[in-house]
PDB file of C-alpha atoms and ligand atoms in Angstrom:
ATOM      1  CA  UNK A   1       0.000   0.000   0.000  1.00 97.00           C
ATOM      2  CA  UNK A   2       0.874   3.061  -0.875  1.00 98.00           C
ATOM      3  CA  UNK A   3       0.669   6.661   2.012  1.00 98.00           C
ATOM      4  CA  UNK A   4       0.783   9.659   0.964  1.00 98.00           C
ATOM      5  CA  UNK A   5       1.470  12.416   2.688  1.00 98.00           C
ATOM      6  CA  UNK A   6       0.987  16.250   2.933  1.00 98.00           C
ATOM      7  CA  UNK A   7       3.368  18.369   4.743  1.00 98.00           C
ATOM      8  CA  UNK A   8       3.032  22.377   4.697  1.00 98.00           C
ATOM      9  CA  UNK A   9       6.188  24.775   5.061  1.00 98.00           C
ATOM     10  CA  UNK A  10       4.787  27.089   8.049  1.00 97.00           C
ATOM     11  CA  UNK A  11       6.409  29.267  10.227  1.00 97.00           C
ATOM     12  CA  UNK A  12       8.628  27.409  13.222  1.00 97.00           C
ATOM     13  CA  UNK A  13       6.188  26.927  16.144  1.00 95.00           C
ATOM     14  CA  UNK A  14       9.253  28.452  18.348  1.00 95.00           C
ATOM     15  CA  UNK A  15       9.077  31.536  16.398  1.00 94.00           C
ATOM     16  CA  UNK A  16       7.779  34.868  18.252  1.00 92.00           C
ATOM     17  CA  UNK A  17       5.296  35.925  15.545  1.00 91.00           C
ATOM     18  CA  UNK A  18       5.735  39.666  14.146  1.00 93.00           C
ATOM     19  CA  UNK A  19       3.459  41.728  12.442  1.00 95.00           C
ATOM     20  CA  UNK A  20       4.397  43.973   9.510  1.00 95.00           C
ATOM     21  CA  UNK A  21       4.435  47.558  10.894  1.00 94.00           C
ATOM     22  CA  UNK A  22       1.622  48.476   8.478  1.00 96.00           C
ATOM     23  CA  UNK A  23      -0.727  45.222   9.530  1.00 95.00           C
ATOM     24  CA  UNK A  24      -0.879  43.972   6.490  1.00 94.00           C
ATOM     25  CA  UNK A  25       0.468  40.401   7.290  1.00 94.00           C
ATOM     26  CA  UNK A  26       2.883  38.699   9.172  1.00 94.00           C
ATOM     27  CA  UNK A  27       6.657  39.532   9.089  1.00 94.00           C
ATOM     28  CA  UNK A  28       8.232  36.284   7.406  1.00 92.00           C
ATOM     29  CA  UNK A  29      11.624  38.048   6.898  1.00 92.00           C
ATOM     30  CA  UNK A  30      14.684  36.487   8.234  1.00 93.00           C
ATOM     31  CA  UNK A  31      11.898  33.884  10.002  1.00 96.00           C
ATOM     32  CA  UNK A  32      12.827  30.545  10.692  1.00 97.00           C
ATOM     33  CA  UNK A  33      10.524  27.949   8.651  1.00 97.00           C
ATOM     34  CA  UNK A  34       9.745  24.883   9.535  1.00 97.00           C
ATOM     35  CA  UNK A  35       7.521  21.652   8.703  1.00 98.00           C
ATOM     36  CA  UNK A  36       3.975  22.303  10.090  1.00 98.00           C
ATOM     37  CA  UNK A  37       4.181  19.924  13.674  1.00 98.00           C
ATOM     38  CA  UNK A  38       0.495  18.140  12.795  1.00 98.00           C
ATOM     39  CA  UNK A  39       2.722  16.975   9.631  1.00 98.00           C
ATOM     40  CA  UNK A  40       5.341  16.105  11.066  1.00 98.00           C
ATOM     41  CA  UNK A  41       3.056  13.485  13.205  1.00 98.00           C
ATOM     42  CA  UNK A  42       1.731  12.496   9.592  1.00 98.00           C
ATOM     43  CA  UNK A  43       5.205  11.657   8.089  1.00 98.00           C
ATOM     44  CA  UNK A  44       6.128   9.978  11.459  1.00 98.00           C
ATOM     45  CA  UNK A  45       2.563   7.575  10.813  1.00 98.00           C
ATOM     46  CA  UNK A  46       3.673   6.768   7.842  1.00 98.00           C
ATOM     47  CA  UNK A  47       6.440   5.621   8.203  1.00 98.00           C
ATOM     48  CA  UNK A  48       5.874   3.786  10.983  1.00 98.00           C
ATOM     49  CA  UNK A  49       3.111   1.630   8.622  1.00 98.00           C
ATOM     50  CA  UNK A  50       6.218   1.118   6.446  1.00 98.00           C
ATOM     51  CA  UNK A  51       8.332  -0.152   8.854  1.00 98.00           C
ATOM     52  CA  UNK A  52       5.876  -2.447  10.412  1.00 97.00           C
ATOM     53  CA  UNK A  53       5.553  -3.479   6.677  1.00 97.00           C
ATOM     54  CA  UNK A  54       1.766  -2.666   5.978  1.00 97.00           C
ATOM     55  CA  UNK A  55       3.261   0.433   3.385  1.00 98.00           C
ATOM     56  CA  UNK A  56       5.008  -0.377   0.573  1.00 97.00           C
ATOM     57  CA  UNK A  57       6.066   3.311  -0.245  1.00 98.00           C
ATOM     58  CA  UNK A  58       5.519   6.819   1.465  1.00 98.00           C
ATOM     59  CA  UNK A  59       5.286   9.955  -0.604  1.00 98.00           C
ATOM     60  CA  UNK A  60       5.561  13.189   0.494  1.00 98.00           C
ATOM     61  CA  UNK A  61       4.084  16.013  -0.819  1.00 98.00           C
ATOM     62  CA  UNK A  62       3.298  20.132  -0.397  1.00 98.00           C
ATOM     63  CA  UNK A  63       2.157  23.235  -1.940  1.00 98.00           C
ATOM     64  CA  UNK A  64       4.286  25.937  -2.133  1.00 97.00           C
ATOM     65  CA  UNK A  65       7.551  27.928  -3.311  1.00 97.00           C
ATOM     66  CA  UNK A  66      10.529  26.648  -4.237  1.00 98.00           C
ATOM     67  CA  UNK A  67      11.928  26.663  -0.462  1.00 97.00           C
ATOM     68  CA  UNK A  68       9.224  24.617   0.233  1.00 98.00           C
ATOM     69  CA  UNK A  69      11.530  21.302  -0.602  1.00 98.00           C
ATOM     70  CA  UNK A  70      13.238  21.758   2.736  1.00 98.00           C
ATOM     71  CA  UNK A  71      10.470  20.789   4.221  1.00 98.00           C
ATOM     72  CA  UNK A  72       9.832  17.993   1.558  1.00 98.00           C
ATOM     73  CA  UNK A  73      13.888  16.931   2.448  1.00 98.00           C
ATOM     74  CA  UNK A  74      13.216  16.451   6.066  1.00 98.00           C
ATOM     75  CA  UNK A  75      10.189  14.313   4.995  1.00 98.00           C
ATOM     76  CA  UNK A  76      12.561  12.238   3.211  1.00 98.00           C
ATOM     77  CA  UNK A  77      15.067  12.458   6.183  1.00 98.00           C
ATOM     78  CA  UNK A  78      12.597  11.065   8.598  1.00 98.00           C
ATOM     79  CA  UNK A  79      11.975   7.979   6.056  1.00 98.00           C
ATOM     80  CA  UNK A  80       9.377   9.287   2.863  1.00 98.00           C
ATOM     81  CA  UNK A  81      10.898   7.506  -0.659  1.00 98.00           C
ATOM     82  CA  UNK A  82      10.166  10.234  -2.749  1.00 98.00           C
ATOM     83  CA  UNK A  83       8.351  13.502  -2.780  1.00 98.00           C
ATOM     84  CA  UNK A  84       6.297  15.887  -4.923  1.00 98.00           C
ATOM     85  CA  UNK A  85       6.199  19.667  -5.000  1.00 98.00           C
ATOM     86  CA  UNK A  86       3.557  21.513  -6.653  1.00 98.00           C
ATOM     87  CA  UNK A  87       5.029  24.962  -6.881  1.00 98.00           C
ATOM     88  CA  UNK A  88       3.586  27.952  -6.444  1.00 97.00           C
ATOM     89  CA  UNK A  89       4.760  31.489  -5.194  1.00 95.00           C
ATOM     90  CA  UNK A  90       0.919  32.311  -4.349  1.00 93.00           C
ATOM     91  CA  UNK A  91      -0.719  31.801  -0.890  1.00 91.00           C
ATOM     92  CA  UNK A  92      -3.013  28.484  -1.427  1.00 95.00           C
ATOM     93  CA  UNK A  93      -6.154  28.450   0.339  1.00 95.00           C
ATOM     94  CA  UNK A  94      -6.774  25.430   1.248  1.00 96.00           C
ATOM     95  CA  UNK A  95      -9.753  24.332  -1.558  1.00 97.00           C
ATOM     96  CA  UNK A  96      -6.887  25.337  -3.916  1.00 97.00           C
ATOM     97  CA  UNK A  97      -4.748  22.878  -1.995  1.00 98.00           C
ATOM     98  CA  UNK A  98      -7.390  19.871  -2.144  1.00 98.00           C
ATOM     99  CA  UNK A  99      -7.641  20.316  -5.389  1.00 98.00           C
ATOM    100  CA  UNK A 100      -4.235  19.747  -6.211  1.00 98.00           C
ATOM    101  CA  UNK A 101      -3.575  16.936  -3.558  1.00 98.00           C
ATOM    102  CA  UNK A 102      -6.496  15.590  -5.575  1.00 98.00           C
ATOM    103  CA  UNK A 103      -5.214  15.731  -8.368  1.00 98.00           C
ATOM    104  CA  UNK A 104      -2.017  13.848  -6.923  1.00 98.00           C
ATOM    105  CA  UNK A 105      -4.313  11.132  -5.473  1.00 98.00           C
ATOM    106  CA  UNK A 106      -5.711  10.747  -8.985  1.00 98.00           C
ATOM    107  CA  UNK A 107      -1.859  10.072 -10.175  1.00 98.00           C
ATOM    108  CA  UNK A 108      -0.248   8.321  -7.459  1.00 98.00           C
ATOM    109  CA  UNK A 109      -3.530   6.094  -6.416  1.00 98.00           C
ATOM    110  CA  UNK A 110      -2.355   5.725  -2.870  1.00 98.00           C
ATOM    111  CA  UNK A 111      -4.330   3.526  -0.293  1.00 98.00           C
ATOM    112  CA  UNK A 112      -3.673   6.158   2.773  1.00 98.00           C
ATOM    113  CA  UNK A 113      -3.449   9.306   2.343  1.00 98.00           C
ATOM    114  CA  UNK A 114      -2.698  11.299   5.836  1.00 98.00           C
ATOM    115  CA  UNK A 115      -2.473  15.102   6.362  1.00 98.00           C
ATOM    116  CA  UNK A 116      -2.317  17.278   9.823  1.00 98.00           C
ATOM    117  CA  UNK A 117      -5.384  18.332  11.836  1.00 98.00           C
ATOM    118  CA  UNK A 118      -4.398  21.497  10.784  1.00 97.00           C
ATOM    119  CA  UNK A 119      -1.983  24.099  10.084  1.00 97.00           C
ATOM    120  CA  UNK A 120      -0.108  26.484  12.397  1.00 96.00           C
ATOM    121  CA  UNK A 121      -0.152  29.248  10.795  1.00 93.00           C
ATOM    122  CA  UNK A 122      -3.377  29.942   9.274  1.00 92.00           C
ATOM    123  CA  UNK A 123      -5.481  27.347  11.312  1.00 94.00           C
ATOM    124  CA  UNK A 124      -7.909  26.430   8.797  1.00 96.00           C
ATOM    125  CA  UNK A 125      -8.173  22.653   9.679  1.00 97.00           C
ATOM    126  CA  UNK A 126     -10.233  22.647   6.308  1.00 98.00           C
ATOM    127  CA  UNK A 127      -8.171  20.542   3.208  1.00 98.00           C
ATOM    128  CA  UNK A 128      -8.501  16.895   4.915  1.00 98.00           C
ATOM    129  CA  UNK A 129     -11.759  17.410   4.826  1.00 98.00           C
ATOM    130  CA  UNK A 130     -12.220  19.407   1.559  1.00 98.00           C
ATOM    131  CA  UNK A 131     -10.073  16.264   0.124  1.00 98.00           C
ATOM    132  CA  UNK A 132     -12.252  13.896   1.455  1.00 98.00           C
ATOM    133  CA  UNK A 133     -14.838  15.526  -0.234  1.00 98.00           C
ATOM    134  CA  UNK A 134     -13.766  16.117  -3.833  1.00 98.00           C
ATOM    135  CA  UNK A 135     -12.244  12.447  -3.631  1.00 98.00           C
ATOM    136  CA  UNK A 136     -15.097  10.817  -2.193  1.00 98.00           C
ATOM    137  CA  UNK A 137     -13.053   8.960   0.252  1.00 98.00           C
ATOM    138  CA  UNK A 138     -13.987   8.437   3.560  1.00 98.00           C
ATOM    139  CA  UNK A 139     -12.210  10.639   6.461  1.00 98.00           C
ATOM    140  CA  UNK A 140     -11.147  10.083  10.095  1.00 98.00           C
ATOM    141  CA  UNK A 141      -9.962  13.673  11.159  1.00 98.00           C
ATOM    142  CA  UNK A 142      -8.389  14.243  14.737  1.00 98.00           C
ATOM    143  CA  UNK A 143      -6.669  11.115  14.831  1.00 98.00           C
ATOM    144  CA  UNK A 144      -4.556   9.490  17.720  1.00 98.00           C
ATOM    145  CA  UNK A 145      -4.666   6.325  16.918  1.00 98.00           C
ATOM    146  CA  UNK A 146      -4.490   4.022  13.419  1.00 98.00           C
ATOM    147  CA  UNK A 147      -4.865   0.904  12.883  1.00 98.00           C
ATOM    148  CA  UNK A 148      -4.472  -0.699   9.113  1.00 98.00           C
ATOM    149  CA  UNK A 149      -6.153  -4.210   8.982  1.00 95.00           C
ATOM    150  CA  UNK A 150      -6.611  -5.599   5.525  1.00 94.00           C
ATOM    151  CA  UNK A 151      -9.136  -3.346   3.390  1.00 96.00           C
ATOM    152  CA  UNK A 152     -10.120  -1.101   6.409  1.00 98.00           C
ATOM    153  CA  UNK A 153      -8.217   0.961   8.650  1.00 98.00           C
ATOM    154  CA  UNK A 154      -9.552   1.220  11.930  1.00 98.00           C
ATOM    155  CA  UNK A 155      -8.771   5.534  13.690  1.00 98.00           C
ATOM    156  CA  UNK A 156      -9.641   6.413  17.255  1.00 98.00           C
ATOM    157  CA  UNK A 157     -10.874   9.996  16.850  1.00 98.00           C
ATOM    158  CA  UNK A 158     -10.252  12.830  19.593  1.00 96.00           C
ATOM    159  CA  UNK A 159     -13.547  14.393  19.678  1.00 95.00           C
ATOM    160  CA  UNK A 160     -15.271  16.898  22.699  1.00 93.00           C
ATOM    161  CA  UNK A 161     -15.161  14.756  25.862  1.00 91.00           C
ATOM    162  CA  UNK A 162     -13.645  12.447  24.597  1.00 95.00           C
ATOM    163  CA  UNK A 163     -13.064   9.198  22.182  1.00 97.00           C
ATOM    164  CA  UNK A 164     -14.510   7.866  18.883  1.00 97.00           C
ATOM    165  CA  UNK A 165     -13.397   5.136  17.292  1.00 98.00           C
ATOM    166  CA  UNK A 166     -14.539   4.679  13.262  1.00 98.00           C
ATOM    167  CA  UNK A 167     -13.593   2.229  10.596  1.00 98.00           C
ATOM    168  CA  UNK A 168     -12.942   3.263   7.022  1.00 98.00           C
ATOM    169  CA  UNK A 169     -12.856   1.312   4.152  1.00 98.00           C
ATOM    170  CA  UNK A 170      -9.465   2.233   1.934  1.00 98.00           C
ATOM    171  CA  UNK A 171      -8.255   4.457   0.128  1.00 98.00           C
ATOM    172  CA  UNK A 172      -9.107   6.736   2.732  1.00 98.00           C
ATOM    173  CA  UNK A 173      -8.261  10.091   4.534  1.00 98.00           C
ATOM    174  CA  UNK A 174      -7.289  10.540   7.671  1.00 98.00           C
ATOM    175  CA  UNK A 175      -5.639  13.693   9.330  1.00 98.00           C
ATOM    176  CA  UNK A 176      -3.441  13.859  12.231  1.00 98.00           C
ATOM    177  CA  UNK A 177      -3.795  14.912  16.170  1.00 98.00           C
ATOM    178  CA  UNK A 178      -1.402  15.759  18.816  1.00 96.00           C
ATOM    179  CA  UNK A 179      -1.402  12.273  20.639  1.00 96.00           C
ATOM    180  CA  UNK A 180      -1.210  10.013  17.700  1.00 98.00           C
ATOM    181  CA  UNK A 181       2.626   9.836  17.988  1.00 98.00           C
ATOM    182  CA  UNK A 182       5.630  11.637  18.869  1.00 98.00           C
ATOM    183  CA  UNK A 183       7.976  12.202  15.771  1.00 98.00           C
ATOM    184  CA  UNK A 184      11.194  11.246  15.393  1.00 97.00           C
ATOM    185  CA  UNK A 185      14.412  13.560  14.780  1.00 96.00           C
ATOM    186  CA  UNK A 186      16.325  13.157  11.897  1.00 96.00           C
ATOM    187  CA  UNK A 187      20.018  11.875  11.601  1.00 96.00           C
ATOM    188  CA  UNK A 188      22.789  13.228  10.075  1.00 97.00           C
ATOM    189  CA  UNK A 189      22.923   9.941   7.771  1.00 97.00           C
ATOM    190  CA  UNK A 190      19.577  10.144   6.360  1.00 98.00           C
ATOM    191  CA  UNK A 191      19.308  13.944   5.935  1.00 98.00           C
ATOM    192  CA  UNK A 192      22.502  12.714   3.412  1.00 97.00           C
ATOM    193  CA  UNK A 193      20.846  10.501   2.238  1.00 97.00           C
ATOM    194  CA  UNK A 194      17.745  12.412   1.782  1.00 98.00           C
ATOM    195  CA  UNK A 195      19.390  14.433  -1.004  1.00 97.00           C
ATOM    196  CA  UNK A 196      19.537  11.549  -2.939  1.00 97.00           C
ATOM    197  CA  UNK A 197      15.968  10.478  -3.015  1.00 98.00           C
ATOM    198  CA  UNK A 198      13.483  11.846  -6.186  1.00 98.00           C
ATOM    199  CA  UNK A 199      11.983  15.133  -6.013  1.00 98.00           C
ATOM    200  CA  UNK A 200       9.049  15.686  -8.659  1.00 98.00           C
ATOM    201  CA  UNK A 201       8.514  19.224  -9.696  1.00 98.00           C
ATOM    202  CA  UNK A 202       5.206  19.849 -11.026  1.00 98.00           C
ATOM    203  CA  UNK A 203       2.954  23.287 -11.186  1.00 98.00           C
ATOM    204  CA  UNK A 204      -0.507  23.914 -10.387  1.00 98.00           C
ATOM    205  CA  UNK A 205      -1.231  23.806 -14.053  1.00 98.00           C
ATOM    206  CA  UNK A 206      -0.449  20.262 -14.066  1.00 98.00           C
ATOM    207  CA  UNK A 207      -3.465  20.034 -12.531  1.00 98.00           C
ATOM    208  CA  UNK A 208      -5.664  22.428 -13.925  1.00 97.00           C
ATOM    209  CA  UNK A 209      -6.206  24.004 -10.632  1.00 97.00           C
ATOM    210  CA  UNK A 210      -6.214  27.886 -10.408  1.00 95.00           C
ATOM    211  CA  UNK A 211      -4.471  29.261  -7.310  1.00 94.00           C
ATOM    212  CA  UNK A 212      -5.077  32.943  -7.103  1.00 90.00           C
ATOM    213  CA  UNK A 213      -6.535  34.095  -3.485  1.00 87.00           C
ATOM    214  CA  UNK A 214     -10.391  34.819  -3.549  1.00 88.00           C
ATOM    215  CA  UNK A 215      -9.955  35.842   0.194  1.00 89.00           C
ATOM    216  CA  UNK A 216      -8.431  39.082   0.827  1.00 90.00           C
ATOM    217  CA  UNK A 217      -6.270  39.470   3.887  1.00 91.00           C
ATOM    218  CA  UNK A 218      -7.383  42.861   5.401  1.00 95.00           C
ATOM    219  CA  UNK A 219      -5.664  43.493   8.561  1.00 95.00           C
ATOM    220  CA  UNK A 220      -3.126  41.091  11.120  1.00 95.00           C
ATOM    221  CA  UNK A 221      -3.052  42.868  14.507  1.00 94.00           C
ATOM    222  CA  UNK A 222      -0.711  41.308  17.247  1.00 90.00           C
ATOM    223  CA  UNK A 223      -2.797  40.045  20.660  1.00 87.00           C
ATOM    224  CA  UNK A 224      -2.858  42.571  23.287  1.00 86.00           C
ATOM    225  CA  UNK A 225       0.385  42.995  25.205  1.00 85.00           C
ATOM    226  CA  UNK A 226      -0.296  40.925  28.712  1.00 84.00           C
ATOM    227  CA  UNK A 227       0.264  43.149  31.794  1.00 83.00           C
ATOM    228  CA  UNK A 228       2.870  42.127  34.457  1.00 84.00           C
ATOM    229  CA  UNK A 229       0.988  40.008  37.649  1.00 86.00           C
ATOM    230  CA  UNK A 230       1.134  40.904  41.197  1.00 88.00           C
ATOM    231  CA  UNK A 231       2.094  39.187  44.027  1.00 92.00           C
ATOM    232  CA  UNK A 232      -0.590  39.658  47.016  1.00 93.00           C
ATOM    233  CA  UNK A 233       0.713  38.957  50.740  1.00 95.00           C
ATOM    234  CA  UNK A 234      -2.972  37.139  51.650  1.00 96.00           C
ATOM    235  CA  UNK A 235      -5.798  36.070  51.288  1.00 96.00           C
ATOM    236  CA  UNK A 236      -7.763  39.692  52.372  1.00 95.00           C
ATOM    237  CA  UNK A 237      -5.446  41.253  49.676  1.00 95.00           C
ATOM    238  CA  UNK A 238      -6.147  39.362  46.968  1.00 96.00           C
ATOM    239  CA  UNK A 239     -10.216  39.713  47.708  1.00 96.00           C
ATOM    240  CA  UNK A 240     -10.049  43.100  48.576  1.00 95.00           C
ATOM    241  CA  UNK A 241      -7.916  43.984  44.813  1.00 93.00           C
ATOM    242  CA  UNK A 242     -10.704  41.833  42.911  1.00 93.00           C
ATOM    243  CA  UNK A 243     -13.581  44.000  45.105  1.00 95.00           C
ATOM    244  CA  UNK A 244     -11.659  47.595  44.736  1.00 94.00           C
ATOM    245  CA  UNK A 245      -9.308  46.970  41.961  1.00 90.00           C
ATOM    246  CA  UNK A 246     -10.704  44.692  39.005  1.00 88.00           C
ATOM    247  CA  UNK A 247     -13.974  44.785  40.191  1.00 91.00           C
ATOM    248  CA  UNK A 248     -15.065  41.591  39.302  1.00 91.00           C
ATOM    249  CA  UNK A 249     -16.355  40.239  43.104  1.00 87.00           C
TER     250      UNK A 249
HETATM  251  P1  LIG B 301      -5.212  23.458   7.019  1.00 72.60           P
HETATM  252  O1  LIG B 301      -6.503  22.918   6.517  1.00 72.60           O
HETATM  253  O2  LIG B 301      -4.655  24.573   6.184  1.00 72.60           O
HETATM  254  O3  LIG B 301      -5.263  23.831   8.488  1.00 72.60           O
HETATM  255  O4  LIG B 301      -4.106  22.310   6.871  1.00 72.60           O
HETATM  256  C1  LIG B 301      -4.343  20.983   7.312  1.00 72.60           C
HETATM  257  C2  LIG B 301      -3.337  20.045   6.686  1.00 72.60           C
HETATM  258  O5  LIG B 301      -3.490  20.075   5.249  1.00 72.60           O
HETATM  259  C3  LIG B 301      -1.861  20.363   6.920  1.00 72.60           C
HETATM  260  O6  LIG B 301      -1.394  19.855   8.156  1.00 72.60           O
HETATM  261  C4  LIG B 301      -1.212  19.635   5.730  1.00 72.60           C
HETATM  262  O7  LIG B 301      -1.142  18.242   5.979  1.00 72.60           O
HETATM  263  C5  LIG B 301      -2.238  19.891   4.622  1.00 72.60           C
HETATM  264  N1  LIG B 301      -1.865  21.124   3.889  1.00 72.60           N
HETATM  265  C6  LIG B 301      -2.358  22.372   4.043  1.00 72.60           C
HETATM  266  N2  LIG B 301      -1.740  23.248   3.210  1.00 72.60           N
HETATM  267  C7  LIG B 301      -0.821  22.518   2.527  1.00 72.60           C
HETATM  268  C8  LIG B 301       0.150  22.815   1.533  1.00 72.60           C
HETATM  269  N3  LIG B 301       0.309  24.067   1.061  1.00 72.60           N
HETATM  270  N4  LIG B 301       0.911  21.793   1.053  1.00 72.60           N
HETATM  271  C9  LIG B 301       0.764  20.534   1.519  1.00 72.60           C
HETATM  272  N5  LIG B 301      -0.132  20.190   2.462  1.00 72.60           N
HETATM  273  C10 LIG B 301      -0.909  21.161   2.963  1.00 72.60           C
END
């Protein structure tokens, strides 16, 4: 069986965010970029179902520029065979994106096809489903736990309160959550060795999918600088500053 597997280039989650002194994004210069975390639990899924032998191949792929294939590199580091990149310089909402990983499941016919819960930056948590959708495939989003048997693939679902457990029939879709694993690191040996594994290059056109933005970004404002706490000497204190002070008793 074949996994494929969609990774995002997205700022480093250790990264203070700045905003552009006019508002009108987020200041990615000099930024250190990273592979979104949800996909780096997807690559690590996948490649554990290759080494316990139920894949036969992983293959990586994203959406995005040309420095996007260091992210597709570590993919390969941390044990994907090959990898596609569907280049782009725009900013890929993500129908645009399900449309083109659709068009890569129509190619590459793969039996699993995993993805994050979402991504870091813009927070969508939309193209797993959207995929799901244009595909027809079944979905189990949120997932910490997967289990491949035969034709079905059984995926414990983190849901509101709780657990739900679903089986799909394959090919299906399932997208990633915090608990389903904890990702490797990759060695020095493989990220060699990732150099040498095949990168396809392919556009958008490829796939007939347009990628121009029909959402306009109108304003990023940074959250609201938090105020320095207080440390209160007892008990009276602290009720008499939420009485007098904050006023919320
Ligand atoms: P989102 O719906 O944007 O929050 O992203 C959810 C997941 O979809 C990510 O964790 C990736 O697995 C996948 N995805 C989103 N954007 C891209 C992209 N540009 N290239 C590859 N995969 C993507």
């Amino acid at each position: 069986m074949k996994v494929l597997v969609a990774v995002k280039r997205v700022i480093d989650y250790n990264v203070k965010i700045r905003v552009k002194p006019d508002h009108s994004d987020v200041d990615l210069t000099n930024v250190k970029m990273a592979m979104n975390p949800f996909c780096e639990i997807a690559v690590e899924e996948a490649v554990r179902l290759k080494e316990k032998g139920v894949a036969s191949e992983v293959v990586a792929v994203t959406v995005g520029p040309k420095a996007a294939q260091e992210q597709l590199r570590t993919a390969m580091a941390l044990g994907a065979d090959r990898a596609i990149h569907v280049q782009t310089d725009d900013k890929v909402e993500s129908l645009a994106v399900a449309k083109l990983l659709k068009g890569v499941i129509d190619e590459e016919q793969p039996g699993l096809v995993i993805l994050g819960k979402q991504a870091i930056d813009t927070d969508n948590n939309q193209t797993g489903q959207m995929l799901a959708a244009l595909a027809g495939l079944p979905q189990g989003t949120f997932a910490s736990e997967v289990d491949v048997q035969g034709e079905k693939v059984a995926v414990t679902r983190e849901i509101d309160g709780g657990l739900q457990s679903v089986e799909l029939s394959l090919p299906a879709i399932v997208t990633t959550d915090l608990r389903l694993n904890e990702p490797r690191y990759a060695k020095l040996p493989d990220i060699m060795k990732a150099k040498k594994k095949p990168l396809d290059v392919k556009t958008p056109e490829d796939y007939g999918v347009a990628t121009a933005s029909k959402v306009s970004l109108v304003k990023v404002e940074a959250p609201a600088e938090r105020k320095g706490g207080v440390k209160v000497g007892s008990v009276d204190e602290l009720v008499d500053k939420l009485k007098n002070e904050a006023k919320v008793l």
